[in-house]
């Protein structure tokens, strides 16, 4: 029974991850109505560190050695620091929620290229076909999105988020898979908190409008995103090839676009729906192709 439950959980994990990760863009848009990006992220990290510290105090996990601490800091600055700052700053500069998922959604192509060289993972021709289809599907999903907003800062921030999440997941795969997730995440989130706090002190007013919407959005992002989806991402990284995990990010722009259509009235047409189907087919190819 336990083995069946584990098998079912393993099959459901990718779909659950995509849905949870996609809500991050929506939750961020709500949270940014109450605070500037680095200020909001500092508050979010304080809450996350507090929650995980309580979990660690109860579970008493094994803490990593000095090298493990260093690797956790690097992974935290990349996966949480650069990625979250990039996406939040992009949305804060009026880049629509659906569109803000576009550049990070190109992660699979970059990840597969780097994984081939850095981790020694062979990417088969069929997987390359799937990755190419995913790229095309992503562009179809967001083909008609307005490029309004502060293009310079917004797109630069999105590009930084792509680099951060790509290199960060590969770094996590290579150096941090043996570290207990509770101890490792405390270190990673503390590193991100330091980055956000310094940035907020230097560049923002740090004014917070404590509305119900802001509190609920931050609460969702803390529990569901920083605890739930990050934990699930690291579980997938431990149990799957980097290319297969990265391919799931092709589904994020379409899922985010669908959520943005329901919540914010952002455009969703037939071409975008076709793009979603192509992305789903791409993920199927990447994960079914055998190296």
PDB file of C-alpha atoms in Angstrom:
ATOM      1  CA  UNK A   1       0.000   0.000   0.000  1.00  0.00           C
ATOM      2  CA  UNK A   2       2.779   2.393   0.924  1.00  0.00           C
ATOM      3  CA  UNK A   3       4.625   1.469  -2.265  1.00  0.00           C
ATOM      4  CA  UNK A   4       1.517   2.199  -4.346  1.00  0.00           C
ATOM      5  CA  UNK A   5       1.060   5.527  -2.581  1.00  0.00           C
ATOM      6  CA  UNK A   6       4.688   6.459  -3.278  1.00  0.00           C
ATOM      7  CA  UNK A   7       4.301   5.491  -6.937  1.00  0.00           C
ATOM      8  CA  UNK A   8       1.130   7.582  -7.256  1.00  0.00           C
ATOM      9  CA  UNK A   9       2.792  10.537  -5.534  1.00  0.00           C
ATOM     10  CA  UNK A  10       5.775  10.273  -7.871  1.00  0.00           C
ATOM     11  CA  UNK A  11       3.516  10.361 -10.935  1.00  0.00           C
ATOM     12  CA  UNK A  12       1.470  13.280  -9.610  1.00  0.00           C
ATOM     13  CA  UNK A  13       4.468  15.353  -8.453  1.00  0.00           C
ATOM     14  CA  UNK A  14       5.307  16.979 -11.837  1.00  0.00           C
ATOM     15  CA  UNK A  15       1.724  18.175 -12.427  1.00  0.00           C
ATOM     16  CA  UNK A  16       1.410  19.466  -8.866  1.00  0.00           C
ATOM     17  CA  UNK A  17       4.738  21.267  -9.217  1.00  0.00           C
ATOM     18  CA  UNK A  18       3.697  23.042 -12.430  1.00  0.00           C
ATOM     19  CA  UNK A  19       0.434  24.296 -10.899  1.00  0.00           C
ATOM     20  CA  UNK A  20       2.058  25.451  -7.664  1.00  0.00           C
ATOM     21  CA  UNK A  21       5.010  27.111  -9.427  1.00  0.00           C
ATOM     22  CA  UNK A  22       2.667  28.940 -11.805  1.00  0.00           C
ATOM     23  CA  UNK A  23       0.742  30.471  -8.902  1.00  0.00           C
ATOM     24  CA  UNK A  24       3.949  32.229  -7.873  1.00  0.00           C
ATOM     25  CA  UNK A  25       3.592  34.765 -10.697  1.00  0.00           C
ATOM     26  CA  UNK A  26      -0.037  35.410  -9.756  1.00  0.00           C
ATOM     27  CA  UNK A  27       0.685  35.695  -6.030  1.00  0.00           C
ATOM     28  CA  UNK A  28       3.590  38.041  -6.706  1.00  0.00           C
ATOM     29  CA  UNK A  29       1.338  40.401  -8.674  1.00  0.00           C
ATOM     30  CA  UNK A  30      -1.040  40.592  -5.708  1.00  0.00           C
ATOM     31  CA  UNK A  31       1.806  41.022  -3.179  1.00  0.00           C
ATOM     32  CA  UNK A  32       3.415  43.845  -5.142  1.00  0.00           C
ATOM     33  CA  UNK A  33       0.271  45.937  -4.647  1.00  0.00           C
ATOM     34  CA  UNK A  34       1.351  46.283  -1.017  1.00  0.00           C
ATOM     35  CA  UNK A  35       5.137  46.693  -1.160  1.00  0.00           C
ATOM     36  CA  UNK A  36       8.119  47.194  -3.442  1.00  0.00           C
ATOM     37  CA  UNK A  37       9.673  43.958  -4.769  1.00  0.00           C
ATOM     38  CA  UNK A  38      12.747  43.601  -2.544  1.00  0.00           C
ATOM     39  CA  UNK A  39      10.814  44.763   0.526  1.00  0.00           C
ATOM     40  CA  UNK A  40       8.071  42.211  -0.110  1.00  0.00           C
ATOM     41  CA  UNK A  41      10.692  39.495  -0.708  1.00  0.00           C
ATOM     42  CA  UNK A  42      12.453  40.363   2.562  1.00  0.00           C
ATOM     43  CA  UNK A  43       9.176  39.933   4.451  1.00  0.00           C
ATOM     44  CA  UNK A  44       8.525  36.680   2.635  1.00  0.00           C
ATOM     45  CA  UNK A  45      11.989  35.309   3.480  1.00  0.00           C
ATOM     46  CA  UNK A  46      11.673  36.257   7.158  1.00  0.00           C
ATOM     47  CA  UNK A  47       8.439  34.272   7.347  1.00  0.00           C
ATOM     48  CA  UNK A  48       9.917  31.329   5.436  1.00  0.00           C
ATOM     49  CA  UNK A  49      13.041  31.127   7.600  1.00  0.00           C
ATOM     50  CA  UNK A  50      10.921  31.284  10.757  1.00  0.00           C
ATOM     51  CA  UNK A  51       8.640  28.486   9.566  1.00  0.00           C
ATOM     52  CA  UNK A  52      11.467  26.190   8.466  1.00  0.00           C
ATOM     53  CA  UNK A  53      13.391  26.903  11.676  1.00  0.00           C
ATOM     54  CA  UNK A  54      10.395  25.603  13.662  1.00  0.00           C
ATOM     55  CA  UNK A  55      10.290  22.492  11.474  1.00  0.00           C
ATOM     56  CA  UNK A  56      14.061  21.979  11.899  1.00  0.00           C
ATOM     57  CA  UNK A  57      13.848  22.446  15.677  1.00  0.00           C
ATOM     58  CA  UNK A  58      11.318  19.621  15.840  1.00  0.00           C
ATOM     59  CA  UNK A  59      12.971  17.307  13.289  1.00  0.00           C
ATOM     60  CA  UNK A  60      16.592  17.994  14.345  1.00  0.00           C
ATOM     61  CA  UNK A  61      18.106  17.381  10.886  1.00  0.00           C
ATOM     62  CA  UNK A  62      21.781  16.730  10.256  1.00  0.00           C
ATOM     63  CA  UNK A  63      23.536  19.981   9.363  1.00  0.00           C
ATOM     64  CA  UNK A  64      25.972  20.114   6.433  1.00  0.00           C
ATOM     65  CA  UNK A  65      29.709  20.639   6.832  1.00  0.00           C
ATOM     66  CA  UNK A  66      31.409  23.896   5.884  1.00  0.00           C
ATOM     67  CA  UNK A  67      31.557  22.961   2.194  1.00  0.00           C
ATOM     68  CA  UNK A  68      27.857  22.055   2.259  1.00  0.00           C
ATOM     69  CA  UNK A  69      27.031  25.398   3.857  1.00  0.00           C
ATOM     70  CA  UNK A  70      28.935  27.182   1.102  1.00  0.00           C
ATOM     71  CA  UNK A  71      27.167  25.215  -1.638  1.00  0.00           C
ATOM     72  CA  UNK A  72      23.785  25.919  -0.008  1.00  0.00           C
ATOM     73  CA  UNK A  73      24.524  29.651   0.074  1.00  0.00           C
ATOM     74  CA  UNK A  74      25.393  29.681  -3.637  1.00  0.00           C
ATOM     75  CA  UNK A  75      22.297  27.657  -4.560  1.00  0.00           C
ATOM     76  CA  UNK A  76      20.110  29.898  -2.403  1.00  0.00           C
ATOM     77  CA  UNK A  77      21.410  33.097  -3.956  1.00  0.00           C
ATOM     78  CA  UNK A  78      20.731  31.696  -7.441  1.00  0.00           C
ATOM     79  CA  UNK A  79      17.443  29.786  -7.053  1.00  0.00           C
ATOM     80  CA  UNK A  80      15.798  32.118  -4.544  1.00  0.00           C
ATOM     81  CA  UNK A  81      17.751  35.360  -4.689  1.00  0.00           C
ATOM     82  CA  UNK A  82      18.338  36.041  -8.381  1.00  0.00           C
ATOM     83  CA  UNK A  83      15.255  34.208  -9.678  1.00  0.00           C
ATOM     84  CA  UNK A  84      12.713  35.690  -7.267  1.00  0.00           C
ATOM     85  CA  UNK A  85      14.200  39.177  -7.472  1.00  0.00           C
ATOM     86  CA  UNK A  86      14.167  39.021 -11.261  1.00  0.00           C
ATOM     87  CA  UNK A  87      10.551  37.910 -11.612  1.00  0.00           C
ATOM     88  CA  UNK A  88       9.315  40.302  -8.916  1.00  0.00           C
ATOM     89  CA  UNK A  89      11.121  43.315 -10.376  1.00  0.00           C
ATOM     90  CA  UNK A  90       9.797  42.425 -13.850  1.00  0.00           C
ATOM     91  CA  UNK A  91       6.195  42.328 -12.628  1.00  0.00           C
ATOM     92  CA  UNK A  92       6.731  45.498 -10.592  1.00  0.00           C
ATOM     93  CA  UNK A  93       7.779  47.232 -13.831  1.00  0.00           C
ATOM     94  CA  UNK A  94       4.388  46.467 -15.398  1.00  0.00           C
ATOM     95  CA  UNK A  95       5.351  43.297 -17.240  1.00  0.00           C
ATOM     96  CA  UNK A  96       2.091  41.249 -17.284  1.00  0.00           C
ATOM     97  CA  UNK A  97       1.993  38.119 -15.102  1.00  0.00           C
ATOM     98  CA  UNK A  98       1.668  35.809 -18.110  1.00  0.00           C
ATOM     99  CA  UNK A  99       4.446  37.544 -19.996  1.00  0.00           C
ATOM    100  CA  UNK A 100       6.762  37.502 -16.971  1.00  0.00           C
ATOM    101  CA  UNK A 101       6.787  33.696 -17.235  1.00  0.00           C
ATOM    102  CA  UNK A 102       8.091  33.762 -20.812  1.00  0.00           C
ATOM    103  CA  UNK A 103      11.840  34.185 -20.362  1.00  0.00           C
ATOM    104  CA  UNK A 104      12.115  31.834 -17.337  1.00  0.00           C
ATOM    105  CA  UNK A 105       9.989  29.457 -19.438  1.00  0.00           C
ATOM    106  CA  UNK A 106      12.888  29.169 -21.864  1.00  0.00           C
ATOM    107  CA  UNK A 107      14.927  27.474 -19.121  1.00  0.00           C
ATOM    108  CA  UNK A 108      14.746  23.928 -20.590  1.00  0.00           C
ATOM    109  CA  UNK A 109      16.833  24.827 -23.655  1.00  0.00           C
ATOM    110  CA  UNK A 110      19.568  26.432 -21.559  1.00  0.00           C
ATOM    111  CA  UNK A 111      19.422  23.702 -18.897  1.00  0.00           C
ATOM    112  CA  UNK A 112      19.693  20.852 -21.384  1.00  0.00           C
ATOM    113  CA  UNK A 113      22.713  22.474 -23.030  1.00  0.00           C
ATOM    114  CA  UNK A 114      24.510  23.040 -19.729  1.00  0.00           C
ATOM    115  CA  UNK A 115      23.493  19.659 -18.273  1.00  0.00           C
ATOM    116  CA  UNK A 116      24.967  17.970 -21.326  1.00  0.00           C
ATOM    117  CA  UNK A 117      28.332  19.554 -20.591  1.00  0.00           C
ATOM    118  CA  UNK A 118      28.355  20.047 -16.807  1.00  0.00           C
ATOM    119  CA  UNK A 119      26.516  16.984 -15.470  1.00  0.00           C
ATOM    120  CA  UNK A 120      27.367  14.592 -18.271  1.00  0.00           C
ATOM    121  CA  UNK A 121      23.691  13.960 -19.078  1.00  0.00           C
ATOM    122  CA  UNK A 122      23.183  12.891 -22.692  1.00  0.00           C
ATOM    123  CA  UNK A 123      20.317  14.675 -24.433  1.00  0.00           C
ATOM    124  CA  UNK A 124      18.884  12.432 -27.159  1.00  0.00           C
ATOM    125  CA  UNK A 125      17.687  13.698 -30.565  1.00  0.00           C
ATOM    126  CA  UNK A 126      14.085  13.011 -29.538  1.00  0.00           C
ATOM    127  CA  UNK A 127      14.579  15.075 -26.383  1.00  0.00           C
ATOM    128  CA  UNK A 128      16.054  17.923 -28.452  1.00  0.00           C
ATOM    129  CA  UNK A 129      12.937  17.714 -30.640  1.00  0.00           C
ATOM    130  CA  UNK A 130      10.771  17.965 -27.545  1.00  0.00           C
ATOM    131  CA  UNK A 131      12.755  20.935 -26.255  1.00  0.00           C
ATOM    132  CA  UNK A 132      12.394  22.674 -29.617  1.00  0.00           C
ATOM    133  CA  UNK A 133       8.642  22.025 -29.645  1.00  0.00           C
ATOM    134  CA  UNK A 134       8.395  23.432 -26.141  1.00  0.00           C
ATOM    135  CA  UNK A 135      10.151  26.604 -27.213  1.00  0.00           C
ATOM    136  CA  UNK A 136       7.722  27.026 -30.104  1.00  0.00           C
ATOM    137  CA  UNK A 137       4.738  26.336 -27.866  1.00  0.00           C
ATOM    138  CA  UNK A 138       5.893  28.889 -25.316  1.00  0.00           C
ATOM    139  CA  UNK A 139       6.193  31.565 -27.998  1.00  0.00           C
ATOM    140  CA  UNK A 140       2.702  30.722 -29.291  1.00  0.00           C
ATOM    141  CA  UNK A 141       1.188  31.029 -25.819  1.00  0.00           C
ATOM    142  CA  UNK A 142       2.506  34.546 -25.417  1.00  0.00           C
ATOM    143  CA  UNK A 143       2.473  35.643 -29.070  1.00  0.00           C
ATOM    144  CA  UNK A 144      -0.054  38.438 -28.605  1.00  0.00           C
ATOM    145  CA  UNK A 145       1.024  39.709 -25.205  1.00  0.00           C
ATOM    146  CA  UNK A 146       1.619  43.416 -24.909  1.00  0.00           C
ATOM    147  CA  UNK A 147       5.235  44.445 -24.381  1.00  0.00           C
ATOM    148  CA  UNK A 148       4.207  47.375 -22.247  1.00  0.00           C
ATOM    149  CA  UNK A 149       6.028  48.499 -19.131  1.00  0.00           C
ATOM    150  CA  UNK A 150       9.524  49.586 -18.359  1.00  0.00           C
ATOM    151  CA  UNK A 151      11.106  47.359 -21.009  1.00  0.00           C
ATOM    152  CA  UNK A 152      14.708  48.028 -20.023  1.00  0.00           C
ATOM    153  CA  UNK A 153      14.495  47.046 -16.350  1.00  0.00           C
ATOM    154  CA  UNK A 154      11.676  44.555 -16.768  1.00  0.00           C
ATOM    155  CA  UNK A 155      13.303  42.440 -19.457  1.00  0.00           C
ATOM    156  CA  UNK A 156      16.751  42.677 -17.872  1.00  0.00           C
ATOM    157  CA  UNK A 157      15.239  41.410 -14.621  1.00  0.00           C
ATOM    158  CA  UNK A 158      13.505  38.544 -16.468  1.00  0.00           C
ATOM    159  CA  UNK A 159      16.774  37.567 -18.157  1.00  0.00           C
ATOM    160  CA  UNK A 160      18.516  37.517 -14.778  1.00  0.00           C
ATOM    161  CA  UNK A 161      15.758  35.289 -13.386  1.00  0.00           C
ATOM    162  CA  UNK A 162      16.335  32.820 -16.233  1.00  0.00           C
ATOM    163  CA  UNK A 163      20.063  32.663 -15.524  1.00  0.00           C
ATOM    164  CA  UNK A 164      19.469  32.318 -11.785  1.00  0.00           C
ATOM    165  CA  UNK A 165      16.955  29.462 -11.921  1.00  0.00           C
ATOM    166  CA  UNK A 166      18.895  27.586 -14.628  1.00  0.00           C
ATOM    167  CA  UNK A 167      22.326  27.668 -13.032  1.00  0.00           C
ATOM    168  CA  UNK A 168      20.789  27.313  -9.579  1.00  0.00           C
ATOM    169  CA  UNK A 169      18.945  24.068 -10.330  1.00  0.00           C
ATOM    170  CA  UNK A 170      22.031  22.587 -11.977  1.00  0.00           C
ATOM    171  CA  UNK A 171      24.165  23.651  -9.018  1.00  0.00           C
ATOM    172  CA  UNK A 172      21.614  22.117  -6.648  1.00  0.00           C
ATOM    173  CA  UNK A 173      21.677  18.887  -8.636  1.00  0.00           C
ATOM    174  CA  UNK A 174      25.470  18.650  -8.561  1.00  0.00           C
ATOM    175  CA  UNK A 175      26.390  19.861  -5.076  1.00  0.00           C
ATOM    176  CA  UNK A 176      23.367  19.877  -2.747  1.00  0.00           C
ATOM    177  CA  UNK A 177      21.375  16.686  -3.277  1.00  0.00           C
ATOM    178  CA  UNK A 178      22.945  15.026  -0.241  1.00  0.00           C
ATOM    179  CA  UNK A 179      22.057  17.859   2.139  1.00  0.00           C
ATOM    180  CA  UNK A 180      18.968  17.515   4.344  1.00  0.00           C
ATOM    181  CA  UNK A 181      16.285  19.771   2.843  1.00  0.00           C
ATOM    182  CA  UNK A 182      15.399  21.419   6.169  1.00  0.00           C
ATOM    183  CA  UNK A 183      18.938  22.399   7.065  1.00  0.00           C
ATOM    184  CA  UNK A 184      19.827  23.271   3.473  1.00  0.00           C
ATOM    185  CA  UNK A 185      16.747  25.418   2.953  1.00  0.00           C
ATOM    186  CA  UNK A 186      17.332  27.440   6.111  1.00  0.00           C
ATOM    187  CA  UNK A 187      20.801  28.329   4.826  1.00  0.00           C
ATOM    188  CA  UNK A 188      19.519  29.039   1.321  1.00  0.00           C
ATOM    189  CA  UNK A 189      16.658  31.267   2.447  1.00  0.00           C
ATOM    190  CA  UNK A 190      18.900  33.146   4.895  1.00  0.00           C
ATOM    191  CA  UNK A 191      21.295  33.891   2.023  1.00  0.00           C
ATOM    192  CA  UNK A 192      18.405  35.153  -0.109  1.00  0.00           C
ATOM    193  CA  UNK A 193      17.083  37.218   2.806  1.00  0.00           C
ATOM    194  CA  UNK A 194      20.450  38.942   3.186  1.00  0.00           C
ATOM    195  CA  UNK A 195      20.466  39.783  -0.533  1.00  0.00           C
ATOM    196  CA  UNK A 196      16.902  41.150  -0.486  1.00  0.00           C
ATOM    197  CA  UNK A 197      17.384  43.116   2.742  1.00  0.00           C
ATOM    198  CA  UNK A 198      20.504  44.865   1.479  1.00  0.00           C
ATOM    199  CA  UNK A 199      18.779  45.656  -1.809  1.00  0.00           C
ATOM    200  CA  UNK A 200      15.697  47.029  -0.041  1.00  0.00           C
ATOM    201  CA  UNK A 201      17.829  49.215   2.240  1.00  0.00           C
ATOM    202  CA  UNK A 202      19.779  50.622  -0.693  1.00  0.00           C
ATOM    203  CA  UNK A 203      17.117  51.063  -3.376  1.00  0.00           C
ATOM    204  CA  UNK A 204      13.606  51.089  -1.876  1.00  0.00           C
ATOM    205  CA  UNK A 205      11.467  53.105   0.522  1.00  0.00           C
ATOM    206  CA  UNK A 206      10.497  49.949   2.503  1.00  0.00           C
ATOM    207  CA  UNK A 207       6.918  51.178   2.916  1.00  0.00           C
ATOM    208  CA  UNK A 208       4.416  48.327   3.375  1.00  0.00           C
ATOM    209  CA  UNK A 209       0.641  48.557   2.970  1.00  0.00           C
ATOM    210  CA  UNK A 210      -0.592  45.730   5.223  1.00  0.00           C
ATOM    211  CA  UNK A 211      -3.836  44.977   3.409  1.00  0.00           C
ATOM    212  CA  UNK A 212      -5.675  41.669   3.609  1.00  0.00           C
ATOM    213  CA  UNK A 213      -4.726  41.006  -0.014  1.00  0.00           C
ATOM    214  CA  UNK A 214      -1.028  41.560   0.730  1.00  0.00           C
ATOM    215  CA  UNK A 215      -1.038  39.331   3.819  1.00  0.00           C
ATOM    216  CA  UNK A 216      -2.901  36.505   2.060  1.00  0.00           C
ATOM    217  CA  UNK A 217      -0.642  36.722  -1.006  1.00  0.00           C
ATOM    218  CA  UNK A 218       2.538  36.616   1.083  1.00  0.00           C
ATOM    219  CA  UNK A 219       1.119  33.778   3.189  1.00  0.00           C
ATOM    220  CA  UNK A 220       0.393  31.771   0.037  1.00  0.00           C
ATOM    221  CA  UNK A 221       3.847  32.462  -1.388  1.00  0.00           C
ATOM    222  CA  UNK A 222       5.529  31.477   1.882  1.00  0.00           C
ATOM    223  CA  UNK A 223       3.718  28.201   2.505  1.00  0.00           C
ATOM    224  CA  UNK A 224       2.794  26.979  -0.973  1.00  0.00           C
ATOM    225  CA  UNK A 225       5.694  28.355  -3.018  1.00  0.00           C
ATOM    226  CA  UNK A 226       8.762  28.673  -0.786  1.00  0.00           C
ATOM    227  CA  UNK A 227       7.982  25.547   1.257  1.00  0.00           C
ATOM    228  CA  UNK A 228       5.783  23.404  -0.989  1.00  0.00           C
ATOM    229  CA  UNK A 229       6.948  23.986  -4.560  1.00  0.00           C
ATOM    230  CA  UNK A 230      10.638  24.489  -3.716  1.00  0.00           C
ATOM    231  CA  UNK A 231      10.625  21.277  -1.692  1.00  0.00           C
ATOM    232  CA  UNK A 232       8.920  19.505  -4.574  1.00  0.00           C
ATOM    233  CA  UNK A 233      11.401  20.963  -7.081  1.00  0.00           C
ATOM    234  CA  UNK A 234      14.358  19.696  -5.066  1.00  0.00           C
ATOM    235  CA  UNK A 235      12.689  16.285  -4.709  1.00  0.00           C
ATOM    236  CA  UNK A 236      12.277  16.128  -8.485  1.00  0.00           C
ATOM    237  CA  UNK A 237      15.907  17.205  -8.976  1.00  0.00           C
ATOM    238  CA  UNK A 238      17.090  14.362  -6.732  1.00  0.00           C
ATOM    239  CA  UNK A 239      14.982  11.753  -8.519  1.00  0.00           C
ATOM    240  CA  UNK A 240      15.131  12.868 -12.171  1.00  0.00           C
ATOM    241  CA  UNK A 241      17.590  14.068 -14.793  1.00  0.00           C
ATOM    242  CA  UNK A 242      18.056  17.825 -14.960  1.00  0.00           C
ATOM    243  CA  UNK A 243      16.704  17.973 -18.518  1.00  0.00           C
ATOM    244  CA  UNK A 244      13.486  16.171 -17.543  1.00  0.00           C
ATOM    245  CA  UNK A 245      12.886  18.453 -14.570  1.00  0.00           C
ATOM    246  CA  UNK A 246      13.629  21.569 -16.599  1.00  0.00           C
ATOM    247  CA  UNK A 247      11.167  20.501 -19.298  1.00  0.00           C
ATOM    248  CA  UNK A 248       8.345  21.003 -16.799  1.00  0.00           C
ATOM    249  CA  UNK A 249       9.018  24.746 -16.937  1.00  0.00           C
ATOM    250  CA  UNK A 250       7.603  24.721 -20.478  1.00  0.00           C
ATOM    251  CA  UNK A 251       4.184  24.169 -18.904  1.00  0.00           C
ATOM    252  CA  UNK A 252       4.494  27.170 -16.575  1.00  0.00           C
ATOM    253  CA  UNK A 253       3.829  30.008 -19.099  1.00  0.00           C
ATOM    254  CA  UNK A 254       0.653  28.314 -20.355  1.00  0.00           C
ATOM    255  CA  UNK A 255      -0.610  27.559 -16.865  1.00  0.00           C
ATOM    256  CA  UNK A 256       0.202  31.099 -15.734  1.00  0.00           C
ATOM    257  CA  UNK A 257      -1.517  32.542 -18.812  1.00  0.00           C
ATOM    258  CA  UNK A 258      -4.653  30.526 -18.016  1.00  0.00           C
ATOM    259  CA  UNK A 259      -4.662  31.739 -14.413  1.00  0.00           C
ATOM    260  CA  UNK A 260      -4.060  35.334 -15.523  1.00  0.00           C
ATOM    261  CA  UNK A 261      -6.985  35.015 -17.946  1.00  0.00           C
ATOM    262  CA  UNK A 262      -9.323  33.959 -15.125  1.00  0.00           C
ATOM    263  CA  UNK A 263      -8.051  36.395 -12.483  1.00  0.00           C
ATOM    264  CA  UNK A 264      -6.919  39.468 -14.421  1.00  0.00           C
ATOM    265  CA  UNK A 265      -8.648  39.157 -17.790  1.00  0.00           C
ATOM    266  CA  UNK A 266      -5.365  38.816 -19.699  1.00  0.00           C
ATOM    267  CA  UNK A 267      -5.913  37.641 -23.278  1.00  0.00           C
ATOM    268  CA  UNK A 268      -6.122  33.903 -24.035  1.00  0.00           C
ATOM    269  CA  UNK A 269      -6.941  32.950 -27.637  1.00  0.00           C
ATOM    270  CA  UNK A 270      -6.958  29.846 -29.832  1.00  0.00           C
ATOM    271  CA  UNK A 271      -3.279  30.224 -30.776  1.00  0.00           C
ATOM    272  CA  UNK A 272      -2.329  30.330 -27.092  1.00  0.00           C
ATOM    273  CA  UNK A 273      -4.338  27.183 -26.415  1.00  0.00           C
ATOM    274  CA  UNK A 274      -2.566  25.433 -29.307  1.00  0.00           C
ATOM    275  CA  UNK A 275       0.726  26.526 -27.701  1.00  0.00           C
ATOM    276  CA  UNK A 276      -0.311  24.882 -24.425  1.00  0.00           C
ATOM    277  CA  UNK A 277      -1.010  21.594 -26.218  1.00  0.00           C
ATOM    278  CA  UNK A 278       2.377  21.753 -27.967  1.00  0.00           C
ATOM    279  CA  UNK A 279       4.123  22.415 -24.632  1.00  0.00           C
ATOM    280  CA  UNK A 280       2.393  19.411 -23.071  1.00  0.00           C
ATOM    281  CA  UNK A 281       3.524  17.245 -25.998  1.00  0.00           C
ATOM    282  CA  UNK A 282       7.070  18.592 -25.622  1.00  0.00           C
ATOM    283  CA  UNK A 283       7.236  17.637 -21.941  1.00  0.00           C
ATOM    284  CA  UNK A 284       5.916  14.166 -22.809  1.00  0.00           C
ATOM    285  CA  UNK A 285       8.656  13.694 -25.422  1.00  0.00           C
ATOM    286  CA  UNK A 286      11.476  14.916 -23.165  1.00  0.00           C
ATOM    287  CA  UNK A 287      10.430  12.687 -20.268  1.00  0.00           C
ATOM    288  CA  UNK A 288       9.683   9.580 -22.357  1.00  0.00           C
ATOM    289  CA  UNK A 289      12.796   9.678 -24.549  1.00  0.00           C
ATOM    290  CA  UNK A 290      15.487   7.391 -23.209  1.00  0.00           C
ATOM    291  CA  UNK A 291      19.136   8.453 -23.295  1.00  0.00           C
TER     292      UNK A 291
END
